[in-house]
mmCIF file of C-alpha atoms in Angstrom:
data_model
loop_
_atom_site.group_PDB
_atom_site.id
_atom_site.type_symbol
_atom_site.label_atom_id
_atom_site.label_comp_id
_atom_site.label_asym_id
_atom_site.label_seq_id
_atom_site.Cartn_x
_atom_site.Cartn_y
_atom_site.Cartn_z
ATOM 1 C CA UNK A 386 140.618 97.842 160.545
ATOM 2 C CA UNK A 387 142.549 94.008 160.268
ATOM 3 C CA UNK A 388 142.755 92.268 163.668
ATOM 4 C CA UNK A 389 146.169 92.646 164.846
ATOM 5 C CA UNK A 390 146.714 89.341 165.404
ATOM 6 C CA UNK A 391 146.604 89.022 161.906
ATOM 7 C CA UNK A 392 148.798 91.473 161.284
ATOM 8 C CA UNK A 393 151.831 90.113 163.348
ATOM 9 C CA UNK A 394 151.046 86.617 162.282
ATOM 10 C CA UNK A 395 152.034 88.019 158.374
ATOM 11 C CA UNK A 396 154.667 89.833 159.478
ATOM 12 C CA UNK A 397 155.822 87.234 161.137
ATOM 13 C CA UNK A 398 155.015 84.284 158.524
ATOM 14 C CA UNK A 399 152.823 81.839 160.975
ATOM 15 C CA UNK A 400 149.505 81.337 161.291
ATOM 16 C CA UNK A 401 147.212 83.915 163.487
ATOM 17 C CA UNK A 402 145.695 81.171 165.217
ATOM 18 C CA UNK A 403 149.309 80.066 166.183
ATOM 19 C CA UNK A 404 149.405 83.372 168.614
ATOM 20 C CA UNK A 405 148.205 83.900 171.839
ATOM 21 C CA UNK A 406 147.556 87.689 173.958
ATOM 22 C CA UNK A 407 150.405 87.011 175.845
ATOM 23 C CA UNK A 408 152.945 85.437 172.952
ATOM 24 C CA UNK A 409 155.634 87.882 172.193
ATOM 25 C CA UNK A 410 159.884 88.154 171.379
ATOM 26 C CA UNK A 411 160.341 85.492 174.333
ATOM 27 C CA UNK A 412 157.670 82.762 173.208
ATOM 28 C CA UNK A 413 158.130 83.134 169.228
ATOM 29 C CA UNK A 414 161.119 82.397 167.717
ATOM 30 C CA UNK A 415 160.212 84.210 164.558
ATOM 31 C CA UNK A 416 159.773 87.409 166.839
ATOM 32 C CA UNK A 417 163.079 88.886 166.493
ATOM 33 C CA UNK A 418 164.445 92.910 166.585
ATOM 34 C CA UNK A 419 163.960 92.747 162.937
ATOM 35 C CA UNK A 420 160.316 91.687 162.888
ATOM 36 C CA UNK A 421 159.871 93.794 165.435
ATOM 37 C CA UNK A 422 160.496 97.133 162.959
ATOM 38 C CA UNK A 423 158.655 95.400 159.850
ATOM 39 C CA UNK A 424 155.926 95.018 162.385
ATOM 40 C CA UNK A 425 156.153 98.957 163.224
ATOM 41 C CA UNK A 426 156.421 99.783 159.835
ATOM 42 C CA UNK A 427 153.145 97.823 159.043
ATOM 43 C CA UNK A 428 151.147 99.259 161.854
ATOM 44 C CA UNK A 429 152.215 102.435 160.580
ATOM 45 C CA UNK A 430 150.784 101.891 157.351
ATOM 46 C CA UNK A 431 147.699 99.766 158.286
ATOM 47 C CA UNK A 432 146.911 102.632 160.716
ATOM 48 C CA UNK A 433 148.164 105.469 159.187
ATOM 49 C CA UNK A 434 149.942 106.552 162.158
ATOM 50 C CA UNK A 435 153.578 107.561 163.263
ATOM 51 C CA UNK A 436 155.555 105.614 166.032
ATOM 52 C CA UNK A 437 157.978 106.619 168.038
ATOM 53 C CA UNK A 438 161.321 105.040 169.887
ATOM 54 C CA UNK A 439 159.386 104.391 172.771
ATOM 55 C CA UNK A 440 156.498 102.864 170.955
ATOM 56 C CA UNK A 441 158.489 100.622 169.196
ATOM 57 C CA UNK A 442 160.174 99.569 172.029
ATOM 58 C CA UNK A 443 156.807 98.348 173.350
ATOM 59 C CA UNK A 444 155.888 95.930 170.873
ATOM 60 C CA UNK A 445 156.904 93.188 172.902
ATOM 61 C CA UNK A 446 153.470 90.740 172.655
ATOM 62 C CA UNK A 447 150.467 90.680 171.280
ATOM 63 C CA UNK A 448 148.725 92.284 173.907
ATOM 64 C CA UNK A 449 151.090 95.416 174.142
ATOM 65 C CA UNK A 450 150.993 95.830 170.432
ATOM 66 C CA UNK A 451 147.183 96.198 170.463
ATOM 67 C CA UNK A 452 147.704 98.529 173.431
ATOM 68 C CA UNK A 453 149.874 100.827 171.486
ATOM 69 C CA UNK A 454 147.530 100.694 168.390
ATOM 70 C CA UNK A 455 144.993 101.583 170.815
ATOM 71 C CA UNK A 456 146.268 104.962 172.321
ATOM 72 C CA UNK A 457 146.965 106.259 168.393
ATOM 73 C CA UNK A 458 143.875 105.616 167.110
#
C-alpha cells in the first residue's frame, strides 16, 4: 500500500517531504477543488475503493485523507 503522503504529494506535483499531517487546501497552494477530485480519483484506484460526496468532501489535509483511507480499507 504507497504512503499517502506520497500519494497527494504526486497528485499534487511537490515533494512528500514538503507536507506535513496537518497541511491541507488552506496551507498548499497547489491544493485546490480540482486536486482535490484527482486526489479522490487516485485513492480510488490505489485502494480499489469507491468514495462518496461526503468522503470527498473530507479530504481537506493530510491527516483526514489518511482517516478516510482508513475506514475503507
Amino acid at each position: 500500500m504507497p504512503e499517502v503522503r506520497a500519494l497527494i504529494a504526486s497528485v499534487l506535483q511537490i515533494p512528500a517531504d514538503a507536507l506535513q499531517d496537518d497541511d491541507g487546501a488552506e496551507t498548499v497552494e497547489s491544493w485546490d477543488s480540482l486536486k482535490t477530485v484527482m486526489l479522490a480519483s487516485m485513492i480510488e484506484i490505489t485502494y480499489d475503493i469507491t468514495l462518496d460526496n461526503s468522503d470527498i468532501e473530507r479530504l481537506t489535509s493530510v491527516s483526514a485523507v489518511r482517516e478516510v483511507i482508513a475506514r475503507h480499507v
